mmCIF file of C-alpha atoms in Angstrom:
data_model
loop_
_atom_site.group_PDB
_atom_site.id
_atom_site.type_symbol
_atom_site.label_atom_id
_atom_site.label_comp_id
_atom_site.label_asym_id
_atom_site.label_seq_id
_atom_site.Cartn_x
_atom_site.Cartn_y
_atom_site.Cartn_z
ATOM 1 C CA UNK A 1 92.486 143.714 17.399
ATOM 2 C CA UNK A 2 95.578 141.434 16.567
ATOM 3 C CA UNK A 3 96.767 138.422 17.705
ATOM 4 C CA UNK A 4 99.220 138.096 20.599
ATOM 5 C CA UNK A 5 100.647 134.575 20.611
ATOM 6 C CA UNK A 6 104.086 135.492 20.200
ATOM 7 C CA UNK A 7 104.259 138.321 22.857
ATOM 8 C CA UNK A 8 106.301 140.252 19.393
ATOM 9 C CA UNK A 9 104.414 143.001 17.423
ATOM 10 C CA UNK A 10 106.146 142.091 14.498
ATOM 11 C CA UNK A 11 105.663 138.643 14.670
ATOM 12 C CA UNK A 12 101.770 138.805 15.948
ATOM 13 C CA UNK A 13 100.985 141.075 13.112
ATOM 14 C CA UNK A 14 102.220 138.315 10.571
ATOM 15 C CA UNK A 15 100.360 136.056 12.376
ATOM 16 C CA UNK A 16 97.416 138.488 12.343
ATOM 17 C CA UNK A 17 97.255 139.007 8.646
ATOM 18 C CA UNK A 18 99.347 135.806 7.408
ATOM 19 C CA UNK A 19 96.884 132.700 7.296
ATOM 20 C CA UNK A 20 99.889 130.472 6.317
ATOM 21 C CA UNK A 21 101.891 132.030 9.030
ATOM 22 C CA UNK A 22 99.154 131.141 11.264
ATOM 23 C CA UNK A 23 98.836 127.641 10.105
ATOM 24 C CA UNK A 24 102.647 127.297 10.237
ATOM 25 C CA UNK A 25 102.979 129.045 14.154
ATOM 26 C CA UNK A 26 100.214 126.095 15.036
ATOM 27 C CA UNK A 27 102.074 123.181 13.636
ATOM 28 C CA UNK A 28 105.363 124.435 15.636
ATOM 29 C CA UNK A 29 102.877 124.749 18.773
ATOM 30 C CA UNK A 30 104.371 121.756 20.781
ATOM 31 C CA UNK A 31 107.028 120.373 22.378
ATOM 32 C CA UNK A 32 108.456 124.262 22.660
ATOM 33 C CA UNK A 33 106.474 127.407 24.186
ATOM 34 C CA UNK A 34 103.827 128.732 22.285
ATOM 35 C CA UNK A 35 105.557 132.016 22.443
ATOM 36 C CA UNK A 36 108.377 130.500 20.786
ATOM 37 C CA UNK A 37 106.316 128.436 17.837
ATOM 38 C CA UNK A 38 104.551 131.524 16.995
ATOM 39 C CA UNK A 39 107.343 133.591 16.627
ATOM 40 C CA UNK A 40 109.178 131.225 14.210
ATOM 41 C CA UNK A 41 107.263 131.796 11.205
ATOM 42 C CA UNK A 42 108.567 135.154 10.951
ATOM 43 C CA UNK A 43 111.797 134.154 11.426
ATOM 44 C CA UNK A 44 111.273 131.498 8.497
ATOM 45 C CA UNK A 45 110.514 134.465 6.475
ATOM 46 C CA UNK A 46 113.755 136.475 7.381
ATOM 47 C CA UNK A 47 115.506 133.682 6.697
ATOM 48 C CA UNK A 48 114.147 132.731 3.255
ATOM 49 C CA UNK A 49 114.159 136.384 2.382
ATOM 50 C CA UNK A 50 110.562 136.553 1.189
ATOM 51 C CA UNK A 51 107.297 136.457 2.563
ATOM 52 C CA UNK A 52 106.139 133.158 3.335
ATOM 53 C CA UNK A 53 104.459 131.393 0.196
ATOM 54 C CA UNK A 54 102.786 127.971 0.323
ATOM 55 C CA UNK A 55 103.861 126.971 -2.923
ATOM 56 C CA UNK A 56 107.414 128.124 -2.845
ATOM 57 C CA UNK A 57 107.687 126.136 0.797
ATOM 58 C CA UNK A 58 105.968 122.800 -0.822
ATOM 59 C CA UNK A 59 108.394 122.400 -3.325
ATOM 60 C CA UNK A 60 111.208 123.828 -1.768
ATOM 61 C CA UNK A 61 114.461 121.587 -1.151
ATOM 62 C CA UNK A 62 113.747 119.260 1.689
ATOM 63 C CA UNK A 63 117.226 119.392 2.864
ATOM 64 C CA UNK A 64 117.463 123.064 2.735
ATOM 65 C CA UNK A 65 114.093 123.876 4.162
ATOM 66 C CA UNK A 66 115.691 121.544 6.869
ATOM 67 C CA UNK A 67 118.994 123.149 7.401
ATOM 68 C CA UNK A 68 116.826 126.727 7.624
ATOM 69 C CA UNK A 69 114.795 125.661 9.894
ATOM 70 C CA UNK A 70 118.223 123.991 11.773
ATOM 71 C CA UNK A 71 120.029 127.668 11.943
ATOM 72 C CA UNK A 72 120.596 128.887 15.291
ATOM 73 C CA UNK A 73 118.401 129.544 16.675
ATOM 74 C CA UNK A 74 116.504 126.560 15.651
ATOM 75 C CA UNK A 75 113.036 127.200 14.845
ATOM 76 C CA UNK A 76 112.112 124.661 16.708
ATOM 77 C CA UNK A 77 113.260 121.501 18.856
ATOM 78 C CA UNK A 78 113.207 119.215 16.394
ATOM 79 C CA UNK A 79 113.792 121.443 13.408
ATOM 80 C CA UNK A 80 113.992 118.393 10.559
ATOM 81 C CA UNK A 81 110.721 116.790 11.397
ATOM 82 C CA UNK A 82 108.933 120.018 12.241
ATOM 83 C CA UNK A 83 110.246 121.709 8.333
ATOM 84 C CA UNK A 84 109.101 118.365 7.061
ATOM 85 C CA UNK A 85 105.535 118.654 8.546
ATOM 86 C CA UNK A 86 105.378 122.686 7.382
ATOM 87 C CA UNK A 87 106.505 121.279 4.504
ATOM 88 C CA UNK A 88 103.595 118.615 3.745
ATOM 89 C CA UNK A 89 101.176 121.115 5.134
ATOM 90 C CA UNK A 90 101.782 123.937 2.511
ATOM 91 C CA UNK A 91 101.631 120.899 0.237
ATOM 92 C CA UNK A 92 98.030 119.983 1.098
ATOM 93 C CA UNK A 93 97.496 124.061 1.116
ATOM 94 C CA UNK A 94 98.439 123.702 -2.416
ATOM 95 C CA UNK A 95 97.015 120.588 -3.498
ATOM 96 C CA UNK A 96 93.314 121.397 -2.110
ATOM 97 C CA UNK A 97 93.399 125.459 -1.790
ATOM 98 C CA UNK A 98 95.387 126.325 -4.486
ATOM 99 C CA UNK A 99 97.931 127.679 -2.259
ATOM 100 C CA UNK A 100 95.930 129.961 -0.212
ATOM 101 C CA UNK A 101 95.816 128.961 3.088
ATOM 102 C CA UNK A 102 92.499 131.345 4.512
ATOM 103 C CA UNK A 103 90.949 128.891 1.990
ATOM 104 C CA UNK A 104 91.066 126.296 4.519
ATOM 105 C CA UNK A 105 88.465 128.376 6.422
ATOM 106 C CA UNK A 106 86.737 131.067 4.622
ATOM 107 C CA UNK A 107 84.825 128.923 2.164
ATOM 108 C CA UNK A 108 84.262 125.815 5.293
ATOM 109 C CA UNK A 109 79.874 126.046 5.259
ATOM 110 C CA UNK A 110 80.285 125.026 8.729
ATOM 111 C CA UNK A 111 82.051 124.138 11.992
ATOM 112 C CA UNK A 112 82.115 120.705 11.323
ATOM 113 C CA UNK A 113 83.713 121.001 7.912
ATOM 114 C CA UNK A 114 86.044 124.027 9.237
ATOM 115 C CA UNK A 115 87.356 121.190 11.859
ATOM 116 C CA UNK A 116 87.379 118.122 9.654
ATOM 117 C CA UNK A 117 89.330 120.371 6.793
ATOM 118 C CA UNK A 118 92.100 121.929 10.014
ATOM 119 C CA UNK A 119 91.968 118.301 11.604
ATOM 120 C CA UNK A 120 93.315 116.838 7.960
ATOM 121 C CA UNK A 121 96.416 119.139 7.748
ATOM 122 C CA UNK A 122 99.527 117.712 8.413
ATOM 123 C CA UNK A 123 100.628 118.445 11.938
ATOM 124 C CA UNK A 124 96.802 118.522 13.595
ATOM 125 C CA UNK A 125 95.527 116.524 15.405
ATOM 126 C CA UNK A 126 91.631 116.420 16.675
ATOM 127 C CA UNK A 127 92.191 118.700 20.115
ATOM 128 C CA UNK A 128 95.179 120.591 18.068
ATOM 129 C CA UNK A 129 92.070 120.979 15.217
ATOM 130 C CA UNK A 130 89.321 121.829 17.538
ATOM 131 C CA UNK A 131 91.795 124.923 19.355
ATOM 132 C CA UNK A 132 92.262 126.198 16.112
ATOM 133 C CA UNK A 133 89.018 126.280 15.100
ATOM 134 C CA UNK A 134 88.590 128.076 18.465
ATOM 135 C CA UNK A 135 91.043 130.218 17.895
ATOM 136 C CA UNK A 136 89.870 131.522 14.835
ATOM 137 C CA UNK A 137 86.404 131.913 15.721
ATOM 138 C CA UNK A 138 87.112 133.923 19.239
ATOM 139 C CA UNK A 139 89.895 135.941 17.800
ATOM 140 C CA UNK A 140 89.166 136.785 13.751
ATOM 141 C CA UNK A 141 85.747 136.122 13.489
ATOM 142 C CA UNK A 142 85.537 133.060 11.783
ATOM 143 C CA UNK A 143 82.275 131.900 12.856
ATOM 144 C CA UNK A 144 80.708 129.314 10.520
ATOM 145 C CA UNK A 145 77.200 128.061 11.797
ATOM 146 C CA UNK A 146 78.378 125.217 14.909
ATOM 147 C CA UNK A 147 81.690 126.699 15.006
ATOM 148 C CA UNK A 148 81.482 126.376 19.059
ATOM 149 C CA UNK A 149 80.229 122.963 18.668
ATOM 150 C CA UNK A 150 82.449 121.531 16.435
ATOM 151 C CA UNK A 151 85.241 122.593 18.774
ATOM 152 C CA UNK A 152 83.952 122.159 22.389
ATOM 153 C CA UNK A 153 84.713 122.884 24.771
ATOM 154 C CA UNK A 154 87.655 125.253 23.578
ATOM 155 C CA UNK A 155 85.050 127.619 21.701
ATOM 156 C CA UNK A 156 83.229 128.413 25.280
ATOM 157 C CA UNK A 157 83.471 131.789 25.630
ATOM 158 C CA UNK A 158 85.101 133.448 29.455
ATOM 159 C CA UNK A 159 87.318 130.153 29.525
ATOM 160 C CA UNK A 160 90.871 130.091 29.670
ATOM 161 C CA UNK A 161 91.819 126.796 28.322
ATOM 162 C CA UNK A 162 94.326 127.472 25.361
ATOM 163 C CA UNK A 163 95.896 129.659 22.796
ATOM 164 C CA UNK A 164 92.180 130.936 21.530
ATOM 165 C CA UNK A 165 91.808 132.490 24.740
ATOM 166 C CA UNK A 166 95.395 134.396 24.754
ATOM 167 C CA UNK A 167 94.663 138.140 23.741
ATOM 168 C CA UNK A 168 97.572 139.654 26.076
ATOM 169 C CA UNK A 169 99.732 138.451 29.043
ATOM 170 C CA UNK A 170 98.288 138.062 31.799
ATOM 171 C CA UNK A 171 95.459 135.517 29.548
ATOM 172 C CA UNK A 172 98.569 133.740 28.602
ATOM 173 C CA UNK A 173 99.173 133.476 32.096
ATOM 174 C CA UNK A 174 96.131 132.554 32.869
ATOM 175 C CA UNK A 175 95.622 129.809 30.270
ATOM 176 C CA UNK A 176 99.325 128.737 31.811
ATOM 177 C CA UNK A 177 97.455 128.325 35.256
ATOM 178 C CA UNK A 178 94.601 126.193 33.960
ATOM 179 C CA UNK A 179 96.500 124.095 32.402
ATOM 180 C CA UNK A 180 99.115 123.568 35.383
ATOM 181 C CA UNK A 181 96.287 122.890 37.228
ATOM 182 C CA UNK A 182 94.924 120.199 34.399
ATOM 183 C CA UNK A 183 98.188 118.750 34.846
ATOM 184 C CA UNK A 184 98.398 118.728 38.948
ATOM 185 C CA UNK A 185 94.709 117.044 38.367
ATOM 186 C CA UNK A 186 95.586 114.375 36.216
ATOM 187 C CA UNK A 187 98.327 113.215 37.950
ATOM 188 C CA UNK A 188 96.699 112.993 41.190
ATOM 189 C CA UNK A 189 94.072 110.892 39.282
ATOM 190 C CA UNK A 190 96.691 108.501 38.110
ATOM 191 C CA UNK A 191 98.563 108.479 41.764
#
């Protein structure tokens, strides 16, 4: 079983077997749709011409790393800031994995050092932290002892409450739903 964030095959298989293409999709994962964000990094590829490296991106050319992400099709909204975040992410990659980005979770002894090590990368914040963590426990079997703890309540399992819980369409659609009605909740709180 893959990943099927960016509703691609090509695309969710780099995700699927690409940690730093992973990390990178989930730093793109806002202000844009997800389908969109998780997509990009193998368009970031193309466009470099190589598979994606975290050591190559960290000291890559700030203003070309910008103007790639800039092509058109953007790879995202705000292409400069986002390539700058990818950018100091694959730089912490580097500077406390040597460069391999499944470091960041495969040697984590538990959930709460899994979310405090995602929750320190550039580009995550705590909720951002705590769905990845989800994420990789519901989906790749990264399961660290308090894994569901550590990111509650997005580790609950038959919920549909972000990308951890997206394994096709209609769970995309789902999650969509939930939070539209999150949304519809709130601001009836605030009215």
């Amino acid at each position: 079983m893959g990943l099927h964030l960016s509703q691609i095959d090509e695309a969710d298989e780099l995700l699927t077997n690409d940690p730093l293409a992973l990390l990178i999709g989930m730093v793109l994962d806002q202000q844009i749709p997800l389908e969109r964000a998780f997509a990009a990094p193998r368009e970031l590829a193309r466009r470099l011409g190589q598979a994606l490296d975290a050591e190559e991106l960290a000291k890559y050319d700030p203003d070309a790393l910008g103007a790639i992400f800039s092509q058109v099709p953007a790879l995202h909204r705000f292409p400069g800031s986002m390539a700058r975040r990818v950018q100091a992410m694959c730089q912490l990659v580097v500077d406390a994995y040597d460069g391999d980005a499944a470091r960041v979770w495969t040697t984590a002894v538990d959930g709460k050092e899994l979310l405090g090590r995602v929750a320190a990368l550039p580009g995550f914040g705590q909720q951002k932290a705590k769905i990845f963590v989800a994420l990789l426990g519901k989906q790749l079997g990264v399961t660290p002892p308090g894994w569901r703890e550590a990111c509650a309540p997005f580790g609950d399992a038959g919920t549909f409450r972000s990308i951890a819980d997206i394994t096709d369409v209609s769970t995309r659609d789902r999650v969509r739903e939930y939070k539209k009605a999150m949304k519809a909740a709130a601001k009836a709180g605030s009215a």
